[in-house]
Coordinates of C-alpha atoms (C1' of nucleotides) in Angstrom, one line a residue:
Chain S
X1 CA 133.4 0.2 -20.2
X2 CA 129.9 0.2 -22.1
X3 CA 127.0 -1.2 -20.6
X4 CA 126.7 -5.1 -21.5
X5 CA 123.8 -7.3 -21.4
X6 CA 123.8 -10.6 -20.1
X7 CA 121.9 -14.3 -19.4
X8 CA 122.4 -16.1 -16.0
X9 CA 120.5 -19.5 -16.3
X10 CA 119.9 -20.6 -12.9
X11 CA 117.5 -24.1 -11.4
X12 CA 114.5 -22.8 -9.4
X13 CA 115.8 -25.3 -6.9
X14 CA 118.1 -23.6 -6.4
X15 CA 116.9 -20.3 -6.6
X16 CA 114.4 -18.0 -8.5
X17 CA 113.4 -14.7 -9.5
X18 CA 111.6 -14.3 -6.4
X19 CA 113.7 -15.3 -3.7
X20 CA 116.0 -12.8 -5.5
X21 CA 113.1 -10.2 -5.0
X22 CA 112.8 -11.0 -1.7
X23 CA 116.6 -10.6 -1.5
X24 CA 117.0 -7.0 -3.3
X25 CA 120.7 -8.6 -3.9
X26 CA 122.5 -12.0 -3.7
X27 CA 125.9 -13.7 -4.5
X28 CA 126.3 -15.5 -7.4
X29 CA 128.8 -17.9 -6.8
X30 CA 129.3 -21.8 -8.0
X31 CA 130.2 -20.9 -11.6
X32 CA 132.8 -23.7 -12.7
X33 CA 133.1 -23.1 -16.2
X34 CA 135.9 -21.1 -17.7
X35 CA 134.2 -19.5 -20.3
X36 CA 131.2 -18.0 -17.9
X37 CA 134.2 -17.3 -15.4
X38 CA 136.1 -15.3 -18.2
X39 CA 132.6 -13.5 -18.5
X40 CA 132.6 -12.9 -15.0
X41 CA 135.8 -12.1 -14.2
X42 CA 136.7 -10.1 -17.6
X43 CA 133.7 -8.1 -18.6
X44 CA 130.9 -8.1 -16.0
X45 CA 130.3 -4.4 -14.5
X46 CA 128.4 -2.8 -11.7
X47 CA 125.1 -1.7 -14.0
X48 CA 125.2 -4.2 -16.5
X49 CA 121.3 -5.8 -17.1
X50 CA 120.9 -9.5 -16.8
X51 CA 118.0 -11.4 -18.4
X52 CA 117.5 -13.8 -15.7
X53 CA 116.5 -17.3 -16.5
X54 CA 115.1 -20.0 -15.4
X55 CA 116.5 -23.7 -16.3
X56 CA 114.9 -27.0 -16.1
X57 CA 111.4 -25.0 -15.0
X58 CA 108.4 -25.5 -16.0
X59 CA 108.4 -23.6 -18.5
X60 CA 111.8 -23.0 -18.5
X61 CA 112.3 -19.5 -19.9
X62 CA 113.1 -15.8 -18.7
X63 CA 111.5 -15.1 -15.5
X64 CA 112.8 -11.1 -15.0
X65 CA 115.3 -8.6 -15.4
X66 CA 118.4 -8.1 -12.2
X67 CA 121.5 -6.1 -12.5
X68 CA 125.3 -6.4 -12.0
X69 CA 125.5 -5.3 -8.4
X70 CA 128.9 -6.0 -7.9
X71 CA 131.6 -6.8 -10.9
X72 CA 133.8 -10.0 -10.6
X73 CA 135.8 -11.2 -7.7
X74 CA 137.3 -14.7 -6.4
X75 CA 134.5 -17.4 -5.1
X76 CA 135.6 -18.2 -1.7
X77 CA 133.8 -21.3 -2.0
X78 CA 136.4 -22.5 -4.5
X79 CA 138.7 -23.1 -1.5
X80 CA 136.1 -24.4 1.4
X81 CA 137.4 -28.5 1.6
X82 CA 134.4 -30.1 1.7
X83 CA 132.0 -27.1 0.4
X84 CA 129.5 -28.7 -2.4
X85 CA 131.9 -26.2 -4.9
X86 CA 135.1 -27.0 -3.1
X87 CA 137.4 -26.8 -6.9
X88 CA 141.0 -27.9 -7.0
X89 CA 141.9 -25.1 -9.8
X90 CA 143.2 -22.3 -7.9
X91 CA 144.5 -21.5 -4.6
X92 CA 143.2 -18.4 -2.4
X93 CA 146.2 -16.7 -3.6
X94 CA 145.7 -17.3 -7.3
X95 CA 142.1 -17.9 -7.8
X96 CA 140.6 -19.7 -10.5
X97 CA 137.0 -18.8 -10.3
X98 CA 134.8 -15.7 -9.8
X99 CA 131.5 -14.6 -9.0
X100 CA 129.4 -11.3 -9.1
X101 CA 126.8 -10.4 -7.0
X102 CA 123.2 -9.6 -8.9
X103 CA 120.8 -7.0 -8.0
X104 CA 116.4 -7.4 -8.7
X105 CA 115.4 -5.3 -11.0
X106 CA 111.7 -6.7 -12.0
X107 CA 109.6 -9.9 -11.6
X108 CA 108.0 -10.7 -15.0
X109 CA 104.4 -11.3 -14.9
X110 CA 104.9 -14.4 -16.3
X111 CA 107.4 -16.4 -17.8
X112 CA 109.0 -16.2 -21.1
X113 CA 109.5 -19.3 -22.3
X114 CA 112.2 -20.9 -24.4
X115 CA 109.4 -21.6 -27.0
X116 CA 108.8 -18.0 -26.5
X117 CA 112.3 -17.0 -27.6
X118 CA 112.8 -19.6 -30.1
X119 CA 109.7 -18.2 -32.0
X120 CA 110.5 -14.1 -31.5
X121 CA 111.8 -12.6 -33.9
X122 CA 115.2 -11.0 -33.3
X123 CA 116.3 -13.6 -31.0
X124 CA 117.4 -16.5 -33.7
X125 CA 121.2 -15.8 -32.9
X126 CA 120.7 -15.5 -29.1
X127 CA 122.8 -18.4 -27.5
X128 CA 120.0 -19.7 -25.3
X129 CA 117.8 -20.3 -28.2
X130 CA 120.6 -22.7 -30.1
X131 CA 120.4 -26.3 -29.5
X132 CA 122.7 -28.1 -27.2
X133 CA 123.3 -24.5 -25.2
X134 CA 124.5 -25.3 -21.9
X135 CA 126.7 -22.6 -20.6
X136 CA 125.2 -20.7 -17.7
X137 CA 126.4 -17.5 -18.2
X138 CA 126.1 -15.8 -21.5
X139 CA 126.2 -12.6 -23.3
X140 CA 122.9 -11.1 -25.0
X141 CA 123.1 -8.0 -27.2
X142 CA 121.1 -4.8 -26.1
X143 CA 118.5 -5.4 -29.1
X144 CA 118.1 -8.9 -27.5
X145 CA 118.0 -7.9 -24.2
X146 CA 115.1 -5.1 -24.8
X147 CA 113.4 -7.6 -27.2
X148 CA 112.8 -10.2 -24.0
X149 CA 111.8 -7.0 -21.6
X150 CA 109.0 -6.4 -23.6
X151 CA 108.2 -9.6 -24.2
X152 CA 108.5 -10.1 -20.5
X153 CA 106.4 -7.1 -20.2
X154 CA 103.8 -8.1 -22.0
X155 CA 104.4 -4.9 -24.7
X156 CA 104.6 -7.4 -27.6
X157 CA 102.2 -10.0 -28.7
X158 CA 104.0 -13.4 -28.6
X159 CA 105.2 -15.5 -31.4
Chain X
dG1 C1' 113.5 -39.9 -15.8
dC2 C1' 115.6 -40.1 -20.3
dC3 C1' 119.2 -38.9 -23.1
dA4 C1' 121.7 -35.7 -26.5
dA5 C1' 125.0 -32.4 -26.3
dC6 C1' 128.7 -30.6 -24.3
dG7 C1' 133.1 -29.8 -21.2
dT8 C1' 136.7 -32.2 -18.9
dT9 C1' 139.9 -35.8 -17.8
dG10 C1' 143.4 -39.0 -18.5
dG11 C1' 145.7 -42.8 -21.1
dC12 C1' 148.5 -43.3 -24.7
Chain E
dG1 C1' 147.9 -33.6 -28.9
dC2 C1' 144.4 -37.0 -29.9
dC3 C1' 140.2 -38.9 -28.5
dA4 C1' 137.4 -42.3 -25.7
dA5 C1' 135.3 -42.3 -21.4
dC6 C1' 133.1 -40.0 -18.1
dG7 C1' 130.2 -36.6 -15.6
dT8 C1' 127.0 -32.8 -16.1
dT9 C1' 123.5 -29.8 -18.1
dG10 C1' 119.1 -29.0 -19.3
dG11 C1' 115.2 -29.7 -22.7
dC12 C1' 111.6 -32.6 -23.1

DNA sequence: GCCAACGTTGGC
DNA sequence: GCCAACGTTGGC
């Protein structure tokens, strides 16, 4: 399978770009959302880049760049009674959702915001940049994905 | 903290 | 299978 490119949104509450440098590697798991589990489950591969963001920051907006460390396997957590993302869909046997485990690759110096992306050129079809998107896994083209690297790297001036 | 946009649930 | 109600996401 090619290469793909990828967004994972994720809360700095919960966790950022660098706890996951601090990390080298961490689990991804929580996703309860079909479509980011088809994602996950379907096309994620060991190698693929991820664009990783943070939501509801301040600013929120493209903190760095990890890596598909490990492709998609069942969330254990799914089926932990009482576990925060304890899930009815899905037994251990037939599992409903997945996870990947994500790699650091590089702390940008400094964010790159939403208003960032919004305003760059080559990123009007990205899905982060249309209104009202919520999904927390989503696909980014490899044009899209270098765009925000440089961006990130401060290699192009912004907006 | 507000609230619009979205996904999911459940009554019918 | 429709759609209103509800819960959640996430920008602001």
């Amino acid at each position: 399978m090619p290469k793909r490119y990828w967004l994972m949104k994720c809360e700095p509450a919960a966790y950022t770009i660098d706890d996951l440098a601090r990390d080298a590697r961490t689990s991804w798991e929580g996703v309860r959302n079909y479509q980011a589990r088809n994602f996950m489950r379907d096309l994620m591969q060991e190698g693929d880049g991820v664009l990783f963001y943070a939501s509801n920051a301040d600013p929120s907006g493209v903190t760095g760049l990890a890596t598909i460390a490990k492709a998609g396997y069942p969330d254990p957590f799914a089926w932990k009674k009482g576990h925060k993302y304890f899930d009815t869909a899905g037994t251990r046997d037939t599992p409903a959702w997945y996870m990947v485990d994500v790699g650091f690759v590089e702390r940008f110096p400094s964010t790159v915001s939403l208003e960032t992306l919004k305003a760059t050129k080559g990123l009007e079809r990205m899905m982060v940049t249309q209104k009202g998107s919520r999904l927390s896994v989503q696909p980014v083209t490899k044009a899209e994905y270098e765009v925000v690297r440089r961006l990130g790297r401060g290699q192009v001036r912004k907006t």
